[in-house]
Structure formats: C-alpha cells, structure tokens
Coordinates of C-alpha atoms (C1' of nucleotides) in Angstrom, one line a residue:
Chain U
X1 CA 0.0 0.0 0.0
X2 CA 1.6 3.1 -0.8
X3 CA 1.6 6.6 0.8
X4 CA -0.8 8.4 -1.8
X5 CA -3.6 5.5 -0.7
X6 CA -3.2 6.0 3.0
X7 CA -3.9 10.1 2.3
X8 CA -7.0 8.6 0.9
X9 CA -7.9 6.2 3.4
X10 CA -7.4 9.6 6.1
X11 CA -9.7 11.4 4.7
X12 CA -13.4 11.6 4.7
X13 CA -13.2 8.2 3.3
X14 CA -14.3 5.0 4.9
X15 CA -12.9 3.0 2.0
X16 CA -10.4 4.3 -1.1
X17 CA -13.1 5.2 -3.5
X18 CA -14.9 7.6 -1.1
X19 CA -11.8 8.6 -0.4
X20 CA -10.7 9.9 -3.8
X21 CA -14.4 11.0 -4.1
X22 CA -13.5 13.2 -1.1
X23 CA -10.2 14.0 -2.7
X24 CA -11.8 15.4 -6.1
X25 CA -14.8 16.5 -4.9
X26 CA -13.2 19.3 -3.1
X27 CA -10.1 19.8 -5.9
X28 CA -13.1 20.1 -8.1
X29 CA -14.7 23.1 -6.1
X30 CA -11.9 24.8 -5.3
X31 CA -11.0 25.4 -9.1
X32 CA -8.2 23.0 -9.4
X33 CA -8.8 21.9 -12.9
X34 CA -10.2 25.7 -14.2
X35 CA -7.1 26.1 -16.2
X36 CA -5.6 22.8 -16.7
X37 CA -7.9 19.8 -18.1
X38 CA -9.3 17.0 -15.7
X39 CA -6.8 14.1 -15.8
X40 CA -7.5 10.8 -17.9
X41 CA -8.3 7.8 -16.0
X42 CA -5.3 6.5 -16.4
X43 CA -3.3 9.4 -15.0
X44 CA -5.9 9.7 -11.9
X45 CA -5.1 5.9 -11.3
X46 CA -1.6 6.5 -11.4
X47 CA -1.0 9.9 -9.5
X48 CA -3.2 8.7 -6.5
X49 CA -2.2 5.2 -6.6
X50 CA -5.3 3.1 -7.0
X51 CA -6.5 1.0 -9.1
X52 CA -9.0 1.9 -12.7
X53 CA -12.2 0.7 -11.1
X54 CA -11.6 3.1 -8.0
X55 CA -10.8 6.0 -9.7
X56 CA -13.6 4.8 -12.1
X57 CA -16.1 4.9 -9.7
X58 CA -14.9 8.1 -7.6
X59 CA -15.6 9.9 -11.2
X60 CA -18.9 8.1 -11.8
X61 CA -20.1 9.5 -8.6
X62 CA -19.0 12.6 -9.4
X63 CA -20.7 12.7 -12.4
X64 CA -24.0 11.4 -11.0
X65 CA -23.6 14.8 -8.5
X66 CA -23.1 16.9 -11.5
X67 CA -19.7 17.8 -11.4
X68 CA -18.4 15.9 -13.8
X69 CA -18.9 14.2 -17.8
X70 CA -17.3 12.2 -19.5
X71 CA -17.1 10.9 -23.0
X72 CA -15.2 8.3 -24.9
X73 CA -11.9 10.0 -26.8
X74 CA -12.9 13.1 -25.4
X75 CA -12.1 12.4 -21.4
X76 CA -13.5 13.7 -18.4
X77 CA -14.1 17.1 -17.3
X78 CA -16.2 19.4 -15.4
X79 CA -19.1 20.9 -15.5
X80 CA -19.8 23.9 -15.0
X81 CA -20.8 25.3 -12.0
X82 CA -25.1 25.8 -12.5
X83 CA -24.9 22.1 -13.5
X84 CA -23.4 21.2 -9.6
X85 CA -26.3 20.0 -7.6
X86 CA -25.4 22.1 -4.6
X87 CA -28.0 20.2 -2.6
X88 CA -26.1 17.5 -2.2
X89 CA -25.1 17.0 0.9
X90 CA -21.2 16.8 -0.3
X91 CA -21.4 19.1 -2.3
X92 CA -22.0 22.0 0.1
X93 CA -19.5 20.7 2.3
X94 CA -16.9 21.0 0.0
X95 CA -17.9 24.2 -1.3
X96 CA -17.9 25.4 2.1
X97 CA -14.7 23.6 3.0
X98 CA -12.8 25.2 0.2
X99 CA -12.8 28.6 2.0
X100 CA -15.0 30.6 4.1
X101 CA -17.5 33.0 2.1
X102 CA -19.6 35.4 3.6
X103 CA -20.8 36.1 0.3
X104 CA -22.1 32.2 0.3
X105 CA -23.7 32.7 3.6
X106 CA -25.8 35.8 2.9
X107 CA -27.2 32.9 -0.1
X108 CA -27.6 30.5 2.5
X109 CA -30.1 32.6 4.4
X110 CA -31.9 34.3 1.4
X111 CA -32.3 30.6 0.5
X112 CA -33.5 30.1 4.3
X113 CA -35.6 33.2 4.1
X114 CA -38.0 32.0 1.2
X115 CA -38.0 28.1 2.7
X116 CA -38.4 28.6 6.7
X117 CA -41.3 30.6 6.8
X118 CA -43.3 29.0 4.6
X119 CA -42.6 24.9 6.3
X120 CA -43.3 26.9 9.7
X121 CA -46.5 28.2 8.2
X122 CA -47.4 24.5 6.8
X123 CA -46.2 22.9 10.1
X124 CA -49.0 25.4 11.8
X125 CA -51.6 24.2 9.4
X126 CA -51.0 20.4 8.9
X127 CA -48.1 18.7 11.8
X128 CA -49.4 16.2 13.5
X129 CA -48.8 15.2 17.3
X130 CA -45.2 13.8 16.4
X131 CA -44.5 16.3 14.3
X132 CA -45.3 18.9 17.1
X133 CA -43.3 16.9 19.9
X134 CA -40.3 17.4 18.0
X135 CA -40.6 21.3 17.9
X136 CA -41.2 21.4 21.2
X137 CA -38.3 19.0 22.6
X138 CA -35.9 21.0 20.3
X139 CA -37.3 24.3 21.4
X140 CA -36.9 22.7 25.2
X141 CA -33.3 21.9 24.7
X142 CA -32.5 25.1 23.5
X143 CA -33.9 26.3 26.7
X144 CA -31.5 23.6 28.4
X145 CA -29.2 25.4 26.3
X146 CA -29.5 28.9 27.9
X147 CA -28.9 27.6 31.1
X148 CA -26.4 25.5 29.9
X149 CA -27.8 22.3 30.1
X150 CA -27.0 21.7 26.4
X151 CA -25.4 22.4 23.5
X152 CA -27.2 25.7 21.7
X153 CA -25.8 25.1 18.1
X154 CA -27.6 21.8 17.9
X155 CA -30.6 22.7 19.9
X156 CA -31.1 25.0 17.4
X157 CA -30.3 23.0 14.8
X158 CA -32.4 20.4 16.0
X159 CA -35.4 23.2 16.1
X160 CA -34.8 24.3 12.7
X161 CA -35.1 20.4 11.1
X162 CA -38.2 19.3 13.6
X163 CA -40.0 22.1 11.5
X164 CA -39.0 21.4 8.2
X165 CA -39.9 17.9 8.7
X166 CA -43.3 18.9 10.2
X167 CA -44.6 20.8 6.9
X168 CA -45.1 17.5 5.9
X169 CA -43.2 18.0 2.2
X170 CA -40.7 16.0 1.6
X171 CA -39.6 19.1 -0.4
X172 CA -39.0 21.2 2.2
X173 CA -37.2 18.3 4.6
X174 CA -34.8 18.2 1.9
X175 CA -33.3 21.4 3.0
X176 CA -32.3 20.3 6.4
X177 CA -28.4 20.2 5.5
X178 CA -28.7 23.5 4.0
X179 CA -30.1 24.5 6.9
X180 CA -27.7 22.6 9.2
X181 CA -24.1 24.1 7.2
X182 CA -26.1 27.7 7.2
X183 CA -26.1 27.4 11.1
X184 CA -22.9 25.7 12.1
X185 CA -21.5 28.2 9.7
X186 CA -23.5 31.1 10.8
X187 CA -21.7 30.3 13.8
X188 CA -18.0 29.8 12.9
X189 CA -18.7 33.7 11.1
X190 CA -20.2 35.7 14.0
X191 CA -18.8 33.6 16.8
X192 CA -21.5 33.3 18.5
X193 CA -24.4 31.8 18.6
X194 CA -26.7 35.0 17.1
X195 CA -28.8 36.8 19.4
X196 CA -28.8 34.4 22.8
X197 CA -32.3 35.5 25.3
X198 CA -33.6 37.6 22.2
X199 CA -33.3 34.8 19.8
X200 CA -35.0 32.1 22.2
X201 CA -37.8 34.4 22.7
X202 CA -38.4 34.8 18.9
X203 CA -38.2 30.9 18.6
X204 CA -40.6 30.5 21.1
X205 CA -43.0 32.8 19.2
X206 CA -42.8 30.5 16.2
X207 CA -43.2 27.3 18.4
X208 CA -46.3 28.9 19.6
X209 CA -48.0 29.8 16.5
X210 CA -47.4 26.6 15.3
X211 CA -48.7 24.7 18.6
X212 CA -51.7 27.2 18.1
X213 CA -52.0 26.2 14.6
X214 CA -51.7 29.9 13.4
X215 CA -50.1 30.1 9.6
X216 CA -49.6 33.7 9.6
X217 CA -48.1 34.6 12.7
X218 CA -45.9 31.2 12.6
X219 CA -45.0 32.6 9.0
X220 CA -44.0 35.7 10.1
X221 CA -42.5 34.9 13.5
X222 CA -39.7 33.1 11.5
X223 CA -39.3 35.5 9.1
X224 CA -38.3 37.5 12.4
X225 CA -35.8 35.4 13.2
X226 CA -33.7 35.4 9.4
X227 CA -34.1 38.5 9.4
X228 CA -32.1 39.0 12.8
X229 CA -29.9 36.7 11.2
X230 CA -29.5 38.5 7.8
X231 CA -28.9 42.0 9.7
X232 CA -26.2 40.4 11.7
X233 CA -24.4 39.0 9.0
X234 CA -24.6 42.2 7.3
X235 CA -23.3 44.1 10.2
X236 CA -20.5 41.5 11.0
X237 CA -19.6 41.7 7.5
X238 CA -19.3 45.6 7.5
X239 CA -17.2 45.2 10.3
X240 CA -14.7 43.3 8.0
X241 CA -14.5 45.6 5.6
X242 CA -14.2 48.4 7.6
Chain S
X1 CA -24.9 -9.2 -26.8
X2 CA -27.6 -10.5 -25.3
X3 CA -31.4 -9.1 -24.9
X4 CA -30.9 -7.7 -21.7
X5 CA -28.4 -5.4 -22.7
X6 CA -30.3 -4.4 -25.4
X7 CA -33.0 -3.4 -23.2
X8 CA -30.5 -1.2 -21.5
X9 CA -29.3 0.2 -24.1
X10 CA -32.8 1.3 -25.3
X11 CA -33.8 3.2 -22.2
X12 CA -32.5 6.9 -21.9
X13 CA -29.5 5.6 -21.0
X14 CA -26.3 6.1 -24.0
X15 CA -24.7 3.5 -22.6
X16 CA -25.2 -0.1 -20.4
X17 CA -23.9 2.1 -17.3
X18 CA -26.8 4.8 -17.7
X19 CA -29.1 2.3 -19.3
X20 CA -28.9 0.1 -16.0
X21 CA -29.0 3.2 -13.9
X22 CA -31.8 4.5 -15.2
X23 CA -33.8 1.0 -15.2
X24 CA -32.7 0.6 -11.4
X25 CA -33.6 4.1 -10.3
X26 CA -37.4 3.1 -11.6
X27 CA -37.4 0.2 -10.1
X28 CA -36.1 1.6 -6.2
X29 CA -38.6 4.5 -6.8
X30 CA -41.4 2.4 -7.6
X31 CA -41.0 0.6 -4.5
X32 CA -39.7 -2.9 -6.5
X33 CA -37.3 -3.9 -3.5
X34 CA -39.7 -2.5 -0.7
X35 CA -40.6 -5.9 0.4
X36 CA -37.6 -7.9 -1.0
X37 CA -34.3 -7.3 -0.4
X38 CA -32.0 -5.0 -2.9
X39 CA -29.8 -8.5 -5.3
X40 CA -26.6 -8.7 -4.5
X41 CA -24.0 -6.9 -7.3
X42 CA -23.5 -10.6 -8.6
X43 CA -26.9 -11.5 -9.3
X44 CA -28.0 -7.8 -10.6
X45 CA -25.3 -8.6 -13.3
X46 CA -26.6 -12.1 -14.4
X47 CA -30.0 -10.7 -14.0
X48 CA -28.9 -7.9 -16.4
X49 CA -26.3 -9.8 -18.2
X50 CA -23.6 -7.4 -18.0
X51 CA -20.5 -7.4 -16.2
X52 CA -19.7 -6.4 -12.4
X53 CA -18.1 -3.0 -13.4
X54 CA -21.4 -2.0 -15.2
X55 CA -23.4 -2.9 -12.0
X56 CA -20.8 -1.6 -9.5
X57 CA -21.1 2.1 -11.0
X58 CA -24.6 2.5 -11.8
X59 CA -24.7 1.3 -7.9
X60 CA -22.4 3.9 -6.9
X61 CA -24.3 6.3 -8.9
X62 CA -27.3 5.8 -7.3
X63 CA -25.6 5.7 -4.0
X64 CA -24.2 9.2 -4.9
X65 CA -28.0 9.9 -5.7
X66 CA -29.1 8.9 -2.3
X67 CA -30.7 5.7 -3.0
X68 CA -28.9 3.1 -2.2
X69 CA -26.1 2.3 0.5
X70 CA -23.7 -0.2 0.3
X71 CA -21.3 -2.4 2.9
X72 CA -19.3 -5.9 2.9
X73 CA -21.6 -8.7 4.1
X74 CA -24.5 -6.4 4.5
X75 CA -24.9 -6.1 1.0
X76 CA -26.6 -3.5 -1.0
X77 CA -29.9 -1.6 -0.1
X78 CA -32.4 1.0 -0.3
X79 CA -32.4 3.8 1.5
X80 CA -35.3 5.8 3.3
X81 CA -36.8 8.5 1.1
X82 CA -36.3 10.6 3.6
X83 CA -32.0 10.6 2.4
X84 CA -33.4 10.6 -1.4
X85 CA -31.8 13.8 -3.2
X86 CA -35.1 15.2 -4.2
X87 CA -33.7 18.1 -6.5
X88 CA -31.5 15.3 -8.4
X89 CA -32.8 15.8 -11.9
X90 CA -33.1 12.1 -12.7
X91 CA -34.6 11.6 -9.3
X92 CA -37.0 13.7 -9.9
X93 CA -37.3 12.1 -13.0
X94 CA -38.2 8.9 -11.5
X95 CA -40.4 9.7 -9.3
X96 CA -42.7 11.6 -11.5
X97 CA -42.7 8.5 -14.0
X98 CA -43.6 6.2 -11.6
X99 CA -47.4 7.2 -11.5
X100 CA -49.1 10.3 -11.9
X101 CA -49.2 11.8 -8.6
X102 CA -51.6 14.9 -7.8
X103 CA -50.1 14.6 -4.3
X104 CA -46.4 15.3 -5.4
X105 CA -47.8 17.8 -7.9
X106 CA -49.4 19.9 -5.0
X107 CA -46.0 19.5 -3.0
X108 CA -44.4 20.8 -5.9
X109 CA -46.4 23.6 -6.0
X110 CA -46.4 24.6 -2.3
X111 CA -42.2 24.6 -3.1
X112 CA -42.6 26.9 -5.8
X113 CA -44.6 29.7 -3.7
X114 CA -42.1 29.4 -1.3
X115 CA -39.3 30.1 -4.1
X116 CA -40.3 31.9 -6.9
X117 CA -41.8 35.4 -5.2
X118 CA -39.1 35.0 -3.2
X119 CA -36.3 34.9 -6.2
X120 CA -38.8 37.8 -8.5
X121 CA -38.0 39.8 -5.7
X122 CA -34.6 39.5 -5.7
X123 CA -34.4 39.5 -9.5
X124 CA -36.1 43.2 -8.8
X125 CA -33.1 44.2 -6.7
X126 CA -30.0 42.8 -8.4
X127 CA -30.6 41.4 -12.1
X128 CA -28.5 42.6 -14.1
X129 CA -28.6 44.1 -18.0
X130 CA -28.7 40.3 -19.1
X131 CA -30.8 39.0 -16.6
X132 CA -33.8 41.1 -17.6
X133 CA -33.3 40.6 -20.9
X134 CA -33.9 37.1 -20.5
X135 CA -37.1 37.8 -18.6
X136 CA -38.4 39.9 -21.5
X137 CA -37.4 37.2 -24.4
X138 CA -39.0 34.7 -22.6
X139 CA -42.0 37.0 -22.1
X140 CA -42.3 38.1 -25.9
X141 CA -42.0 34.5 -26.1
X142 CA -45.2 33.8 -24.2
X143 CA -47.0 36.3 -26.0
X144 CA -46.0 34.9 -29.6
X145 CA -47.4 31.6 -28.2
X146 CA -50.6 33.2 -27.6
X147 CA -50.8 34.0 -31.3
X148 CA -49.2 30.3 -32.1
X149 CA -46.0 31.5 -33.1
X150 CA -44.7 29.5 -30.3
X151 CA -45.0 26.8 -28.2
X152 CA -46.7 28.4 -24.6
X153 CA -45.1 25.4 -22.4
X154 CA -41.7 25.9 -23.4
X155 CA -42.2 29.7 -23.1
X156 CA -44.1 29.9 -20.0
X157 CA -41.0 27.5 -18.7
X158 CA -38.5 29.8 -20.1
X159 CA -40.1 33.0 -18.3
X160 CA -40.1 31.3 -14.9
X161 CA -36.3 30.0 -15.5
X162 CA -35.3 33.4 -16.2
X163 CA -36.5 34.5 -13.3
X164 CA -35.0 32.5 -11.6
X165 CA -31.4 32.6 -12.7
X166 CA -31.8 36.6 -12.7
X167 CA -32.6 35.9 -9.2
X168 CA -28.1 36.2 -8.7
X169 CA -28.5 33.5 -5.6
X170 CA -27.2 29.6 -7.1
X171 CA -29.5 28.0 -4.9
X172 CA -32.4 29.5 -6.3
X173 CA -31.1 28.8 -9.4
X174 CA -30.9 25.4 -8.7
X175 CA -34.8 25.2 -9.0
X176 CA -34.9 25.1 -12.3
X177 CA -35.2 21.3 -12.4
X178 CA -38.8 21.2 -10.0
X179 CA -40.0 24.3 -11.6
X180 CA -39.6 23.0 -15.2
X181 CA -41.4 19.3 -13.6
X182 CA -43.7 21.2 -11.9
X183 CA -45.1 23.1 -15.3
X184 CA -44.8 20.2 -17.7
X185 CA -46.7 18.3 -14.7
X186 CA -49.8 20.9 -14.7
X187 CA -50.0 20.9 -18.1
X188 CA -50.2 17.3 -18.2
X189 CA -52.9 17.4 -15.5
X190 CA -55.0 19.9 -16.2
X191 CA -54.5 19.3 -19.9
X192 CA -54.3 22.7 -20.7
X193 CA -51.7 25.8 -19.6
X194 CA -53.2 27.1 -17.3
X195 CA -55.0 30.8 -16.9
X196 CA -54.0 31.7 -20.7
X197 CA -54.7 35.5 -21.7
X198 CA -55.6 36.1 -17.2
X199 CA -52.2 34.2 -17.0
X200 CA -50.5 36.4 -19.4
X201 CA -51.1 39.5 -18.1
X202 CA -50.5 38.1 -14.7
X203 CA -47.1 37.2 -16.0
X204 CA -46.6 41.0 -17.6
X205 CA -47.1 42.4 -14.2
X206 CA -44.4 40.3 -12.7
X207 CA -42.3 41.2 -15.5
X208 CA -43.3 45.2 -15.0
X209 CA -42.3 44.7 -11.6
X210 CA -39.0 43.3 -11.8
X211 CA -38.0 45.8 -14.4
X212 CA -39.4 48.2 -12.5
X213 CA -37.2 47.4 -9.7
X214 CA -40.2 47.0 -7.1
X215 CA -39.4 43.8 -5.1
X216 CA -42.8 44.0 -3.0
X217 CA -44.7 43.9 -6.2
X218 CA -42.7 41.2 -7.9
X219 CA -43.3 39.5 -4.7
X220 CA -47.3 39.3 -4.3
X221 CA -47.2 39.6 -8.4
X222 CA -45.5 36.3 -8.3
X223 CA -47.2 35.0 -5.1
X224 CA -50.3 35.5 -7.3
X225 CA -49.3 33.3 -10.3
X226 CA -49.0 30.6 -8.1
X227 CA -51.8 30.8 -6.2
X228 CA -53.6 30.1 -9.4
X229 CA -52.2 27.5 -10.5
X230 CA -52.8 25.9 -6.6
X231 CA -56.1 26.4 -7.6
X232 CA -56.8 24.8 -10.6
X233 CA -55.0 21.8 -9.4
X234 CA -57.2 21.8 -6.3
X235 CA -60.3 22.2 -8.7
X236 CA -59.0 19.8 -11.0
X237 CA -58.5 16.9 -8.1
X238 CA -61.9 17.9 -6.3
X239 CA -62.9 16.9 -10.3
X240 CA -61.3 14.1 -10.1
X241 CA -62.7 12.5 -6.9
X242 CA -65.9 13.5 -7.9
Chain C
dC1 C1' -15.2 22.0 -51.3
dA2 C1' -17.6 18.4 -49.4
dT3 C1' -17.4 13.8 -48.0
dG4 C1' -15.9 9.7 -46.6
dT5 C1' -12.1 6.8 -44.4
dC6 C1' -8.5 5.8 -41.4
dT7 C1' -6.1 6.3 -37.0
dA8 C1' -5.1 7.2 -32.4
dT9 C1' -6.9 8.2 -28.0
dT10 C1' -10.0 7.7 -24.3
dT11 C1' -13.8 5.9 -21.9
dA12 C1' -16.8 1.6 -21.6
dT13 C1' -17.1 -3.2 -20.7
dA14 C1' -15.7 -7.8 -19.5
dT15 C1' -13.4 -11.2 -16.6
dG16 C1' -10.9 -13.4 -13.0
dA17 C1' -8.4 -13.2 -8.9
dT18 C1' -7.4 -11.3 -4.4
dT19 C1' -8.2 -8.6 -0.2
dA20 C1' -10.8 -6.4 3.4
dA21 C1' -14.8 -5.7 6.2
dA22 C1' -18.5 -7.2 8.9
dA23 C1' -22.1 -10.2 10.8
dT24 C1' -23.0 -14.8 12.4
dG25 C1' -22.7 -18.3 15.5
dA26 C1' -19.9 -21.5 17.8
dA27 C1' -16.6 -22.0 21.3
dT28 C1' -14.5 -20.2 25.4
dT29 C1' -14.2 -18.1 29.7
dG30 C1' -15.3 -15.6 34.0
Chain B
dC1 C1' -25.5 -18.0 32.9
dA2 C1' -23.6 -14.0 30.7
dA3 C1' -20.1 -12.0 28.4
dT4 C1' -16.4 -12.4 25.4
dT5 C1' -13.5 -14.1 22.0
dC6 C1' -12.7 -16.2 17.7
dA7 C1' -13.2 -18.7 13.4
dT8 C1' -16.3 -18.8 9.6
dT9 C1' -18.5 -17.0 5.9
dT10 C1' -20.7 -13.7 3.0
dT11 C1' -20.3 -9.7 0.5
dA12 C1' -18.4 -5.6 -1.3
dA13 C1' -13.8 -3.4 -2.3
dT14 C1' -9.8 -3.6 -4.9
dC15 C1' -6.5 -4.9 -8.4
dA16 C1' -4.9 -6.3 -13.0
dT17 C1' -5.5 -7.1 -17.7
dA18 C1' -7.7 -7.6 -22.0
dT19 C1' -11.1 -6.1 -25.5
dA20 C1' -14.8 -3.2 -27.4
dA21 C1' -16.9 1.1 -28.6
dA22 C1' -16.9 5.9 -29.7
dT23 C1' -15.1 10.0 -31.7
dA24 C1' -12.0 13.9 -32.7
dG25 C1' -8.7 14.9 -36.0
dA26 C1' -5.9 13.8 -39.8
dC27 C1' -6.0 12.4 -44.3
dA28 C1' -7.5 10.9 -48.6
dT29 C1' -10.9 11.0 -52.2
dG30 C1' -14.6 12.4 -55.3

DNA sequence: CATGTCTATTTATATGATTAAAATGAATTG
DNA sequence: CAATTCATTTTAATCATATAAATAGACATG
C-alpha cells in the first residue's frame, strides 16, 4: 500500500473510493482543474495510486452529482458550476470547505428566508402530534441550552429540522443540510451563537403559532428570526470591511 | 450481446452504465425492493447480463444519488426516502414517471410559492442588463405563443427559469429542475396551460415589476401566479374525486 | 469543397483473482 | 448464565489485464 492511498484512506473516506471522491470532490470546487484539463483515468489511477475501477467509480459519482462528464476519446471534465447539484449534501461541504465566504452565507439565508417561513406556516396548518413533539423538545433543549444544560448550536439545529420535517413536504425536509451548514457556519462567522435571550424568545413565538395552529403569525415569526440573522451578517460583515 | 443489454441500451441511457442506472432508479422509486431485499452486485449482473463494473457504477451512482447504501456482508440496499436527493434531476425524473401523482404535484407547487416570489424579488433588486433581458425574451415569447407562433409550455418554462437565474443566488437557481417538472406536470394534468390571456397579463405584471425594480410587487405579483395555479390543481383533483 | 475513411486516444465493458470488512454463530471463559 | 473471544462465511472493495466502442482529427478522395 503506498503513501498516496493512506492520504486517501485519512480522509473523509471509509474506503479508497470515497476517499478519492472526497479527494476530487473538493479539488473540483476549489477550481483546481479551471485552467488545466481534468486528468484521464489512467493518469488519476496513477498519480493517486489506486486501481482503474476506484478511480472509475470516484468519477462516476461525481458525475452522478453533477460535477463531472465524461465521454469516450474526449475524457473527463467538469461541468460547470449551475450544473453542480449544490443540494447534495457533499457538495455543500466541499464548497464550504474550500474557504470561508460570507458572500455564500448571505445565499444561504436568502435561500433560508423564502424556505423557513413558509414549512413553519405548513407545520402550523397540517403537523401532526409527532410532528409537534419534536418542535417542542428542540425548542426545550435550546432552553437547556441557555442555562447550559445543552449544546445551543444543535438545539437550534435540531429546532430548525423538527420544523422542516413537520410541513409535511418531503420538499421542504430536503433542505435540512442547508439549513444545518447555514447554522454551524452562521456560527463559525459571527462567533456566537446569534442573538442568545432575544433569539430564544423569537423561537418560542414560532413554536407557539405553530402549537396554536396559526399560519400567519408562525410565518412571520420566522421571518423574524432570518431577518435578525440576515442584519447580523450584514453588520459582521461591515465590520470586515471596515 | 444479449437481450438484456439491449433493453439497456434502449432506455434513456447512451450506454449499459446509464441504461442500467436508469432502469434501477425506476425500479427503487417504484418501491420494487420494498418488500424484498435489494440483489446482490452478482446477481444484478446475471439478471442484467452485464459485467460487475457496469453494475458496480450505476450502484455507486445511485448511492451518490441517495438511493442506495452499500457495505461488505450487508450487502446493498435501499435507502429511506427521507436521504433521497429530491432536487437530483433524474430523481426527480423517476419519481414523476412512476405514476401520476396529484399529491407530489401539489408538494411541488407549495415549493414553488415558497421560491419563486421570493427569487422575483430578488431578481427586482440585483438582475443585471442580461438577466432582464432574458425575462423579456422569454416574455415576448409567451405572447408569440398566444398568437401560435410558439409553443406556450416551453415559453411559460423559459419565463419562470429566467426568473430564476436573474434571481443572482445559485441556490435558487438550482430550482430550475422542479420548476420545469412542476409546469410540464400541470399541463399534463389539467390538460391545458393554465389561466391563458388572465395568466399572461398576470405574467406581464411580474415582469413590469421586476423591471421596475419593485421587489414587493414582484413579490405578491409572483405570489399570485401561483396561487392560481394551486387552484386549478385543487379544482381539478376535487374533479377528479368527484 | 464536401465527404468519406482511417487512425489514435480515451472511456466503456468484461473477466478473474485477491483482499478487506462485517455479521453470524460457535466456542470459550469468568 | 452472561459475556467475550474467535473462526467462519458472505459480501463488497480492490486490483490487474484484456477487449470493445466511440469519436475527434488527420488524411484521402470524389
């Protein structure tokens, strides 16, 4: 086994091919082949030190996430970017991996913006008892959280998801790593955890329309809370530049 | 070559790797392997007749896709929709072949009314020279159909993409795949496009808006399209039951 | 000038052998 | 009896090599 596997094997990786997936993946999104063309699969094989079918399938997976093609005689290359699916779960990671963006962030939560309020409003009109239990054990642990009892980051996480998967669309649950990387990174930008004693009473407004099966004010009491989120982005970011 | 892999090779698939992939994905989707479990790579490639590298990365597509999941004595199996990448094109794909579903074309719906006022207003704020004047060409579009110089899906799909990519944020970008689903869906349910000349002008004002650079009024201008469509699909199904 | 043919390159496919991981259940041990 | 160890066995993971298919580009041909 030679060196360039066991860099493989360290990463991400369970195995070598998800390891090289891992490898790419984020060469990929970092712009490593803009200039220069993607590598044949014979060259992959070789500079990483794996066999054809790994790097075969590393590339296939690739391609089935968007950010590859390939094509007899002509080779492999990649896609461009609006092809990406940046939904996928990998995806994001590398792209947020690759360097930190506030610019990327600010998308996150317009993204959030248009999604949240409208799965809070849904939850309000159609969650059913489980679906409510949820909201209200991750709204209790971010309580827990405030007093220290827990950790806030994923009480809030946890929050964020029991609502998404309470509107009932499997549309909207799909958003629950976007949700999850816009928080954790939400975090690593401002330092904190945004707002503290404000922020848990704003959640508990949204836990409450919901409970009380109130669209409108569930609706707009998350819309409260991106938007606190949105203004201290902007802020933190002005503070950058300045 | 035997007739399996012609059968393969006649799906969408250019090749046995895609044609397999594509026969698989219908099969997971339509619930084939709910009940038994998912073959073992050995037997999918008799079954198939083609060889384990074929099998192996249309398996490792699909596991990139979210579908499957793969380990060493376990074997191969499905996954729970609930880690299904729902915005993967061929997914989506799938799931709308499977059987006409009023239920995933409401869902679709409730998505876009979360997305697209959202990404007219942006589109109000930040599109750029090029941006609108995709919006209008797919607009003068809309009205040659409406004379028959065109063909009104494909421009009333154009229109809404426009929007969307104008809308500067990838993610909403990324919607183009449901969006597009979503429209060649109604039409294919209701049997009609939907609204026509009401649907037009309702279409102009959103337009108007965004050139205007009003983001409130692209907003509910937007909001309003979709509400529309809700409901004639609502009508439609009450129709439908009747 | 257009059109067909040949050639080289690259992915696609096939096959067989070996290795590694993980669950099962038997054997062992306290 | 309970827990733990260990060999067995099943399956995917990996490697290596050979052949087929596709196509871009050069070249020839009418």
């Amino acid at each position: 086994m030679s060196s360039e596997t066991d860099d493989l094997r360290g990463g991400l990786g369970r195995n070598l091919t998800y390891g090289l997936l891992e490898h790419l993946g984020r060469q990929i999104v970092t712009g490593a082949f803009a200039e220069t063309p993607f590598p044949t699969e014979a060259d992959l094989s070789e500079e990483h030190g794996v066999s054809r079918s790994v790097t075969r399938e590393a590339v296939k997976m690739l391609t089935a996430k968007g950010l590859l093609t390939a094509r007899p005689r002509q080779g492999t290359s990649v896609q461009p970017v609006a092809n990406w699916n940046l939904f996928d779960a990998d995806v994001l990671r590398w792209l947020l991996e690759r360097k930190f963006s506030p610019e990327l962030l600010r998308q996150f939560n317009e993204l959030r913006a248009a999604i949240e309020p409208a799965a809070a409003a849904l939850a309000a009109q159609t969650a059913d008892a489980r679906g409510l239990a949820l909201i209200e054990a991750g709204f209790a642990r971010m309580v827990a959280a405030e007093a220290g009892d827990d950790d806030g980051l994923n009480a809030d996480i946890a929050f964020h998801l029991a609502i998404l998967r309470a509107s009932g669309n499997p549309f909207f649950a799909q958003f629950r790593d976007v949700v999850a990387t816009a928080l954790r990174t939400s975090i690593r930008f401002t330092n904190r955890i945004v707002g503290r004693t404000a922020d848990l009473a704003a959640h508990g407004a949204v836990k409450d329309a919901i409970c009380a099966g109130d669209p409108a004010r569930a609706h707009a009491a998350m819309t409260a809370i991106i938007g606190d989120v949105m203004t201290v982005i902007a802020t933190e970011q002005a503070h950058h530049h300045a």
